[in-house]
Tab-separated table of C-alpha atoms (C1' of nucleotides) in Angstrom:
chain	number	residue	atom	x	y	z
A	1	UNK	CA	-2.685	37.145	7.367
A	2	UNK	CA	-3.191	38.690	3.909
A	3	UNK	CA	-5.362	35.794	2.747
A	4	UNK	CA	-7.724	36.344	5.666
A	5	UNK	CA	-6.533	33.333	7.589
A	6	UNK	CA	-4.987	33.352	11.037
A	7	UNK	CA	-1.991	31.538	12.442
A	8	UNK	CA	-1.784	31.161	16.197
A	9	UNK	CA	1.904	31.207	17.037
A	10	UNK	CA	1.619	30.157	20.642
A	11	UNK	CA	-0.623	30.045	23.666
A	12	UNK	CA	0.494	32.022	26.704
A	13	UNK	CA	-0.238	30.496	30.079
A	14	UNK	CA	-0.534	32.338	33.395
A	15	UNK	CA	2.905	33.551	34.409
A	16	UNK	CA	4.380	33.421	30.937
A	17	UNK	CA	6.667	36.242	29.875
A	18	UNK	CA	6.276	37.969	26.528
A	19	UNK	CA	9.729	39.174	25.480
A	20	UNK	CA	8.624	40.024	21.982
A	21	UNK	CA	9.138	43.747	22.200
A	22	UNK	CA	12.231	43.666	24.369
A	23	UNK	CA	14.901	43.005	21.784
A	24	UNK	CA	13.190	44.229	18.663
A	25	UNK	CA	10.802	46.907	17.585
A	26	UNK	CA	7.020	46.616	17.432
A	27	UNK	CA	5.406	43.201	17.645
A	28	UNK	CA	4.867	41.403	14.349
A	29	UNK	CA	1.770	39.778	15.766
A	30	UNK	CA	-1.189	40.558	17.963
A	31	UNK	CA	-2.175	39.124	21.311
A	32	UNK	CA	-5.676	38.148	22.318
A	33	UNK	CA	-6.975	37.010	25.698
A	34	UNK	CA	-9.158	33.918	25.942
A	35	UNK	CA	-9.797	34.390	29.642
A	36	UNK	CA	-9.807	37.198	32.149
A	37	UNK	CA	-6.186	38.245	32.560
A	38	UNK	CA	-3.820	40.343	34.586
A	39	UNK	CA	-0.764	41.865	32.972
A	40	UNK	CA	2.418	43.315	34.384
A	41	UNK	CA	4.413	45.524	32.067
A	42	UNK	CA	7.778	47.164	32.386
A	43	UNK	CA	9.023	50.222	30.578
A	44	UNK	CA	12.290	50.172	28.701
A	45	UNK	CA	13.924	52.679	31.045
A	46	UNK	CA	12.993	50.606	34.052
A	47	UNK	CA	14.431	47.500	32.439
A	48	UNK	CA	17.651	49.293	31.561
A	49	UNK	CA	17.910	50.567	35.107
A	50	UNK	CA	17.378	47.143	36.620
A	51	UNK	CA	19.803	45.500	34.228
A	52	UNK	CA	22.426	48.033	35.205
A	53	UNK	CA	22.007	46.937	38.812
A	54	UNK	CA	21.753	43.210	38.247
A	55	UNK	CA	23.128	41.689	35.063
A	56	UNK	CA	21.388	38.373	35.646
A	57	UNK	CA	18.078	39.933	34.661
A	58	UNK	CA	19.299	40.360	31.122
A	59	UNK	CA	20.550	36.780	31.005
A	60	UNK	CA	17.162	35.585	32.203
A	61	UNK	CA	15.328	37.589	29.570
A	62	UNK	CA	17.588	36.218	26.880
A	63	UNK	CA	17.049	32.682	28.113
A	64	UNK	CA	13.320	33.258	28.026
A	65	UNK	CA	13.623	34.431	24.454
A	66	UNK	CA	15.709	31.397	23.591
A	67	UNK	CA	13.054	29.126	25.051
A	68	UNK	CA	10.507	30.763	22.797
A	69	UNK	CA	12.754	30.086	19.843
A	70	UNK	CA	13.129	26.462	20.831
A	71	UNK	CA	9.384	26.005	21.168
A	72	UNK	CA	8.932	27.661	17.788
A	73	UNK	CA	11.369	25.186	16.249
A	74	UNK	CA	9.317	22.323	17.619
A	75	UNK	CA	6.181	23.810	16.160
A	76	UNK	CA	7.884	24.162	12.801
A	77	UNK	CA	8.827	20.503	12.868
A	78	UNK	CA	5.294	19.490	13.789
A	79	UNK	CA	3.659	21.625	11.101
A	80	UNK	CA	6.144	20.523	8.481
A	81	UNK	CA	6.237	16.786	9.026
A	82	UNK	CA	3.182	15.732	10.995
A	83	UNK	CA	-0.273	14.624	9.898
A	84	UNK	CA	-3.409	16.207	11.297
A	85	UNK	CA	-3.700	13.718	14.158
A	86	UNK	CA	-0.051	14.036	15.041
A	87	UNK	CA	-0.149	17.825	15.027
A	88	UNK	CA	-3.082	17.942	17.403
A	89	UNK	CA	-1.494	15.322	19.634
A	90	UNK	CA	1.686	17.371	19.659
A	91	UNK	CA	-0.173	20.531	20.599
A	92	UNK	CA	-1.882	18.728	23.449
A	93	UNK	CA	1.398	17.318	24.740
A	94	UNK	CA	3.043	20.735	24.624
A	95	UNK	CA	0.231	22.391	26.503
A	96	UNK	CA	0.041	19.548	29.025
A	97	UNK	CA	3.746	19.742	29.737
A	98	UNK	CA	3.594	23.467	30.304
A	99	UNK	CA	0.493	23.319	32.476
A	100	UNK	CA	1.887	20.432	34.478
A	101	UNK	CA	5.078	22.361	35.186
A	102	UNK	CA	2.960	25.055	36.873
A	103	UNK	CA	0.055	23.298	38.530
A	104	UNK	CA	-0.262	19.962	40.159
A	105	UNK	CA	-2.295	17.806	37.833
A	106	UNK	CA	-4.559	15.165	39.233
A	107	UNK	CA	-6.251	12.606	37.060
A	108	UNK	CA	-4.834	13.778	33.733
A	109	UNK	CA	-7.464	16.461	33.324
A	110	UNK	CA	-6.426	19.864	32.015
A	111	UNK	CA	-8.423	23.055	31.794
A	112	UNK	CA	-8.101	24.497	28.286
A	113	UNK	CA	-10.413	27.337	27.283
A	114	UNK	CA	-9.979	26.564	23.577
A	115	UNK	CA	-12.541	26.431	20.801
A	116	UNK	CA	-11.863	24.029	17.963
A	117	UNK	CA	-11.266	27.103	15.846
A	118	UNK	CA	-8.262	27.949	18.020
A	119	UNK	CA	-6.799	24.494	17.630
A	120	UNK	CA	-7.390	24.695	13.913
A	121	UNK	CA	-5.573	28.028	13.637
A	122	UNK	CA	-2.709	26.768	15.773
A	123	UNK	CA	-2.016	23.579	13.823
A	124	UNK	CA	-3.013	24.760	10.367
A	125	UNK	CA	-6.190	22.765	9.813
A	126	UNK	CA	-9.855	23.585	9.316
A	127	UNK	CA	-12.208	23.494	12.285
A	128	UNK	CA	-14.167	20.801	10.506
A	129	UNK	CA	-11.173	18.513	10.317
A	130	UNK	CA	-10.208	19.261	13.898
A	131	UNK	CA	-13.657	18.112	14.908
A	132	UNK	CA	-13.155	14.866	13.026
A	133	UNK	CA	-9.784	14.197	14.627
A	134	UNK	CA	-11.084	14.957	18.108
A	135	UNK	CA	-14.024	12.662	17.508
A	136	UNK	CA	-11.607	9.941	16.476
A	137	UNK	CA	-9.500	10.486	19.600
A	138	UNK	CA	-12.632	10.232	21.678
A	139	UNK	CA	-13.804	7.095	19.941
A	140	UNK	CA	-10.434	5.397	20.275
A	141	UNK	CA	-10.271	6.393	23.924
A	142	UNK	CA	-7.081	8.396	23.469
A	143	UNK	CA	-8.220	11.760	24.762
A	144	UNK	CA	-11.314	13.876	25.001
A	145	UNK	CA	-11.517	17.635	24.703
A	146	UNK	CA	-14.911	19.121	25.404
A	147	UNK	CA	-16.327	21.940	27.449
A	148	UNK	CA	-12.898	23.399	27.978
A	149	UNK	CA	-11.424	20.319	29.595
A	150	UNK	CA	-8.846	18.015	28.054
A	151	UNK	CA	-8.945	14.539	29.494
A	152	UNK	CA	-6.202	12.097	28.561
A	153	UNK	CA	-7.053	8.401	28.612
A	154	UNK	CA	-4.077	6.923	26.783
A	155	UNK	CA	-0.984	9.034	27.297
A	156	UNK	CA	1.214	6.447	25.596
A	157	UNK	CA	-0.782	6.590	22.411
A	158	UNK	CA	-0.830	10.368	22.497
A	159	UNK	CA	2.954	10.416	22.833
A	160	UNK	CA	3.385	7.836	20.115
A	161	UNK	CA	1.445	10.172	17.846
A	162	UNK	CA	2.808	13.549	18.786
A	163	UNK	CA	6.225	13.219	20.417
A	164	UNK	CA	9.180	14.655	18.562
A	165	UNK	CA	12.022	12.548	19.958
B	1	UNK	CA	12.677	12.927	13.471
B	2	UNK	CA	11.308	9.700	14.960
B	3	UNK	CA	9.357	8.867	11.805
B	4	UNK	CA	12.510	9.054	9.717
B	5	UNK	CA	11.637	12.382	8.194
B	6	UNK	CA	13.657	15.564	8.462
B	7	UNK	CA	12.647	19.145	9.111
B	8	UNK	CA	15.055	21.869	8.104
B	9	UNK	CA	14.546	24.680	10.598
B	10	UNK	CA	16.620	27.293	8.824
B	11	UNK	CA	19.419	27.906	6.383
B	12	UNK	CA	22.489	29.675	7.726
B	13	UNK	CA	24.213	32.085	5.398
B	14	UNK	CA	27.836	33.233	5.566
B	15	UNK	CA	28.235	35.484	8.582
B	16	UNK	CA	25.184	34.192	10.419
B	17	UNK	CA	25.464	33.681	14.150
B	18	UNK	CA	24.219	30.514	15.801
B	19	UNK	CA	23.160	31.433	19.327
B	20	UNK	CA	21.496	28.098	19.949
B	21	UNK	CA	23.811	26.894	22.685
B	22	UNK	CA	24.321	30.266	24.336
B	23	UNK	CA	21.203	30.539	26.439
B	24	UNK	CA	20.251	26.923	26.768
B	25	UNK	CA	21.867	23.522	27.064
B	26	UNK	CA	22.764	21.230	24.182
B	27	UNK	CA	21.318	21.884	20.746
B	28	UNK	CA	17.980	20.237	20.002
B	29	UNK	CA	18.956	19.934	16.374
B	30	UNK	CA	21.943	19.176	14.198
B	31	UNK	CA	23.787	21.380	11.733
B	32	UNK	CA	25.001	20.271	8.332
B	33	UNK	CA	27.145	22.153	5.853
B	34	UNK	CA	26.101	22.323	2.208
B	35	UNK	CA	29.262	24.112	1.147
B	36	UNK	CA	32.811	24.483	2.366
B	37	UNK	CA	32.628	26.547	5.537
B	38	UNK	CA	34.661	28.389	8.116
B	39	UNK	CA	33.469	28.589	11.705
B	40	UNK	CA	34.401	30.841	14.583
B	41	UNK	CA	33.481	29.570	18.024
B	42	UNK	CA	33.665	31.162	21.432
B	43	UNK	CA	33.864	29.393	24.767
B	44	UNK	CA	31.460	30.240	27.555
B	45	UNK	CA	34.179	31.661	29.776
B	46	UNK	CA	35.352	33.949	27.030
B	47	UNK	CA	31.826	35.160	26.438
B	48	UNK	CA	31.282	35.797	30.129
B	49	UNK	CA	34.552	37.698	30.273
B	50	UNK	CA	33.679	39.844	27.288
B	51	UNK	CA	30.185	40.529	28.561
B	52	UNK	CA	31.644	41.670	31.875
B	53	UNK	CA	33.697	44.225	29.964
B	54	UNK	CA	31.054	45.347	27.505
B	55	UNK	CA	27.402	44.817	28.276
B	56	UNK	CA	26.317	45.572	24.729
B	57	UNK	CA	27.614	42.195	23.598
B	58	UNK	CA	24.932	40.451	25.620
B	59	UNK	CA	22.273	42.759	24.240
B	60	UNK	CA	23.456	41.965	20.725
B	61	UNK	CA	23.343	38.233	21.352
B	62	UNK	CA	19.850	38.498	22.756
B	63	UNK	CA	18.736	40.547	19.764
B	64	UNK	CA	20.206	37.939	17.475
B	65	UNK	CA	18.245	35.281	19.314
B	66	UNK	CA	15.084	37.362	19.078
B	67	UNK	CA	15.575	37.682	15.325
B	68	UNK	CA	15.744	33.914	15.092
B	69	UNK	CA	12.489	33.692	16.990
B	70	UNK	CA	10.847	36.190	14.680
B	71	UNK	CA	11.977	34.284	11.600
B	72	UNK	CA	10.701	31.083	13.169
B	73	UNK	CA	7.307	32.696	13.695
B	74	UNK	CA	7.164	33.576	10.029
B	75	UNK	CA	7.997	30.039	9.080
B	76	UNK	CA	5.256	28.761	11.358
B	77	UNK	CA	2.756	31.024	9.656
B	78	UNK	CA	3.893	29.875	6.220
B	79	UNK	CA	3.774	26.180	7.079
B	80	UNK	CA	0.425	26.502	8.793
B	81	UNK	CA	-1.509	28.598	6.295
B	82	UNK	CA	0.211	28.443	2.937
B	83	UNK	CA	-0.171	26.094	0.005
B	84	UNK	CA	2.781	24.350	-1.585
B	85	UNK	CA	3.412	27.120	-4.099
B	86	UNK	CA	3.113	29.816	-1.487
B	87	UNK	CA	5.465	28.076	0.915
B	88	UNK	CA	8.171	27.723	-1.706
B	89	UNK	CA	7.676	31.311	-2.814
B	90	UNK	CA	7.969	32.399	0.793
B	91	UNK	CA	11.180	30.434	1.288
B	92	UNK	CA	12.655	32.023	-1.820
B	93	UNK	CA	11.712	35.512	-0.679
B	94	UNK	CA	13.221	34.947	2.751
B	95	UNK	CA	16.479	33.668	1.332
B	96	UNK	CA	16.602	36.425	-1.258
B	97	UNK	CA	16.101	39.106	1.365
B	98	UNK	CA	18.868	37.715	3.547
B	99	UNK	CA	21.284	37.258	0.671
B	100	UNK	CA	20.533	40.700	-0.691
B	101	UNK	CA	21.262	42.284	2.681
B	102	UNK	CA	24.776	40.851	2.490
B	103	UNK	CA	25.785	40.889	-1.137
B	104	UNK	CA	25.030	43.197	-3.953
B	105	UNK	CA	22.666	41.399	-6.259
B	106	UNK	CA	22.739	42.093	-9.935
B	107	UNK	CA	20.134	40.797	-12.312
B	108	UNK	CA	18.010	38.978	-9.695
B	109	UNK	CA	20.186	35.882	-9.726
B	110	UNK	CA	21.005	34.193	-6.447
B	111	UNK	CA	23.439	31.377	-5.765
B	112	UNK	CA	21.682	28.706	-3.739
B	113	UNK	CA	23.411	25.345	-3.318
B	114	UNK	CA	20.112	23.591	-2.590
B	115	UNK	CA	18.805	20.263	-3.840
B	116	UNK	CA	15.061	19.931	-4.228
B	117	UNK	CA	15.218	17.564	-1.280
B	118	UNK	CA	16.414	20.460	0.898
B	119	UNK	CA	13.540	22.644	-0.182
B	120	UNK	CA	11.139	19.791	0.440
B	121	UNK	CA	12.448	19.263	3.968
B	122	UNK	CA	12.325	22.979	4.680
B	123	UNK	CA	8.724	23.568	3.593
B	124	UNK	CA	7.268	20.196	4.484
B	125	UNK	CA	6.603	18.775	1.032
B	126	UNK	CA	7.874	15.808	-0.941
B	127	UNK	CA	10.713	16.308	-3.424
B	128	UNK	CA	8.358	15.133	-6.138
B	129	UNK	CA	5.906	17.887	-5.451
B	130	UNK	CA	8.660	20.464	-5.143
B	131	UNK	CA	9.758	19.474	-8.620
B	132	UNK	CA	6.232	20.021	-9.904
B	133	UNK	CA	5.959	23.441	-8.306
B	134	UNK	CA	9.346	24.532	-9.594
B	135	UNK	CA	8.414	23.330	-13.070
B	136	UNK	CA	5.250	25.382	-12.839
B	137	UNK	CA	7.200	28.462	-11.726
B	138	UNK	CA	9.534	27.950	-14.655
B	139	UNK	CA	6.708	27.496	-17.121
B	140	UNK	CA	4.836	30.564	-15.844
B	141	UNK	CA	8.054	32.562	-15.991
B	142	UNK	CA	7.974	33.396	-12.298
B	143	UNK	CA	11.318	32.000	-11.239
B	144	UNK	CA	13.763	29.288	-12.145
B	145	UNK	CA	15.922	27.315	-9.768
B	146	UNK	CA	18.393	25.004	-11.421
B	147	UNK	CA	22.057	24.169	-11.089
B	148	UNK	CA	22.281	25.992	-7.804
B	149	UNK	CA	21.084	29.329	-9.161
B	150	UNK	CA	17.756	30.954	-8.417
B	151	UNK	CA	16.673	33.370	-11.102
B	152	UNK	CA	13.650	35.560	-10.484
B	153	UNK	CA	11.677	36.709	-13.506
B	154	UNK	CA	8.524	38.040	-11.877
B	155	UNK	CA	9.219	39.367	-8.411
B	156	UNK	CA	5.726	40.788	-8.090
B	157	UNK	CA	4.105	37.438	-8.664
B	158	UNK	CA	6.509	35.768	-6.245
B	159	UNK	CA	5.591	38.307	-3.590
B	160	UNK	CA	1.921	37.964	-4.305
B	161	UNK	CA	2.294	34.265	-3.616
B	162	UNK	CA	4.646	34.209	-0.667
B	163	UNK	CA	4.564	37.514	1.186
B	164	UNK	CA	3.189	37.525	4.701
B	165	UNK	CA	1.999	41.103	5.048
C	1	DC	C1'	-38.730	30.522	23.085
C	2	DG	C1'	-35.744	32.013	19.585
C	3	DA	C1'	-31.163	33.626	18.074
C	4	DC	C1'	-26.573	32.655	17.920
C	5	DC	C1'	-22.356	30.159	18.388
C	6	DC	C1'	-20.102	25.921	18.370
C	7	DT	C1'	-19.836	21.285	17.026
C	8	DT	C1'	-20.898	17.285	14.346
C	9	DT	C1'	-21.634	14.707	10.135
C	10	DG	C1'	-21.993	13.607	5.084
C	11	DA	C1'	-20.791	14.089	0.281
C	12	DC	C1'	-17.718	15.695	-2.849
C	13	DG	C1'	-13.452	17.669	-4.687
C	14	DA	C1'	-8.709	19.478	-4.603
C	15	DG	C1'	-4.036	19.140	-3.258
C	16	DC	C1'	-0.465	16.577	-2.106
C	17	DT	C1'	1.767	11.907	-1.587
C	18	DT	C1'	3.114	7.535	-3.171
C	19	DC	C1'	4.808	4.428	-6.424
C	20	DA	C1'	7.110	3.704	-10.482
C	21	DA	C1'	9.390	4.540	-14.722
C	22	DT	C1'	12.480	7.452	-17.315
C	23	DA	C1'	16.013	10.703	-18.208
C	24	DC	C1'	20.106	13.376	-17.279
C	25	DG	C1'	24.744	14.696	-15.500
C	26	DC	C1'	28.794	13.271	-13.372
C	27	DG	C1'	32.562	10.688	-11.641
C	28	DT	C1'	34.781	6.042	-11.680
C	29	DG	C1'	36.881	2.310	-13.539
C	30	DG	C1'	37.552	-0.811	-17.265
D	1	DC	C1'	36.820	6.122	-24.914
D	2	DC	C1'	32.809	4.000	-23.374
D	3	DA	C1'	30.309	1.368	-19.727
D	4	DC	C1'	28.516	1.604	-15.470
D	5	DG	C1'	26.721	3.246	-11.152
D	6	DC	C1'	24.899	6.838	-8.483
D	7	DG	C1'	22.452	10.867	-7.220
D	8	DT	C1'	19.083	14.118	-8.873
D	9	DA	C1'	15.237	15.707	-11.460
D	10	DT	C1'	11.079	14.870	-14.166
D	11	DT	C1'	6.628	12.908	-15.322
D	12	DG	C1'	2.394	9.948	-15.089
D	13	DA	C1'	-1.158	7.367	-12.670
D	14	DA	C1'	-3.495	6.194	-8.623
D	15	DG	C1'	-4.752	6.940	-3.889
D	16	DC	C1'	-5.269	9.231	0.529
D	17	DT	C1'	-5.597	13.154	3.447
D	18	DC	C1'	-7.631	17.139	4.212
D	19	DG	C1'	-10.628	21.110	2.552
D	20	DT	C1'	-15.081	22.847	1.102
D	21	DC	C1'	-19.889	23.115	1.120
D	22	DA	C1'	-24.004	22.235	3.292
D	23	DA	C1'	-27.249	20.709	6.696
D	24	DA	C1'	-28.477	19.562	11.252
D	25	DG	C1'	-28.048	19.233	16.364
D	26	DG	C1'	-27.047	21.093	21.012
D	27	DG	C1'	-25.932	24.644	24.512
D	28	DT	C1'	-26.418	29.266	26.216
D	29	DC	C1'	-28.235	33.680	26.760
D	30	DG	C1'	-31.213	37.081	25.851
DNA sequence: CGACCCTTTGACGAGCTTCAATACGCGTGG
DNA sequence: CCACGCGTATTGAAGCTCGTCAAAGGGTCG
C-alpha cells in the first residue's frame, strides 16, 4: 500500500482457485507463496472453449467468485467490529474450517506456515500486538500457535471470541 | 452481529445489481433502504431461461460479482491499514467515484442520505469519533458533510488521505 | 560461533471509545 | 403558538486498547 504497509486479503490453501483475473482485467493485488507450490493455469481461449462445450463450468467459476466475495464480507465485518483478540480468533476459525473441509483433522492440530507478521498483516495489527494476544491465548489455554502448528485447546472459547453468528 | 454491533458491507446506489443470492444460497446479510426505492427482481427459472438463450448474461452477472469482490478487497485494505480519517476519506472517494460514474456532478457536491451512524458502521468507528473527524475535515476545509450533502473543497487532500494506490 | 530472523517483553504514548452533558431541528399534540 | 419528545450532532473528560520504541532471548544456518 502507498503508506508502505501491507494488507493480506486472504490465504490460499492447496486446491483453492484464484478467479481474480477471470472476470476482470489485471489483478489489483499480488500473490506470494509461503510454501513450495504447484500451479495450474488456464488461458482465456481454453476457458472460452470449455465453457462453450459445458456451461456448468462458467456457473462453477461464478460460484467460486461469489464464495470469495462472501468470505471477504466476513473479513470486513471482523476488521470493522472486532477487537484484536476477536480478529485473530476469527482468522483461526476461518482457516481451521477451510483446512478441515479438505483434510481429516486429528487432535485439533493444524499446520499453518505463518509468521506473526502474516497474521498481523491479515488482521490489521502490529506483530508486537499479535505476539501479546497469542501469548494470552497460550496462557489462558485457548490455543497455541508456534513453530507453524496451531493447536486448539478450547474451541468453545475461540468460537465465543471469533464467531460471527 | 452477535455483539449487538452492525457492519455495513456496502452502499447500493440506484441501478446497482445485487447478485448475492444468484450463486449461493440465502443472503448472509440484510438489506435496508435509506431512501424510497424501486426494485426489479428476477426468478431463478427466468434467469436460467435467459442464460440458455444468451450466454453473455451469465458472464455479465459473474463480472458484476467479481466487481463486488474487488470492492470488498479495497474495503478490507482500508479497514485493516487506515486510520479513522483515512477510512472516512476512502469511503467518501469510493462513493464519489460511483456516483460520478452515474450522474453528472457539478460543483463537487454529492447527495448522500447518510447519518453519521451509517458512516460509523461502515468504517468501524463510533459515531462520536466520526463526528470529530468530520468536524476536523470541515475546519481544515477538506470536505463538509451535512444535511445529506457531501461537499468537497480539497479533492487532493482527500485523495492523499484515502486513496489506495 | 556468529549473524540473522523471529519472538517476547516492558515502558510509554497516541488514537479511539466510553460516558455524559448540551444543543439543534423537526414533527406532534396541547 | 408553544411545549414536548425524539433523533441527531457536537463537545469535553477520562480510560482502555493498541501502536511505537527499544532491548533481550532463542532458533537456525552459514
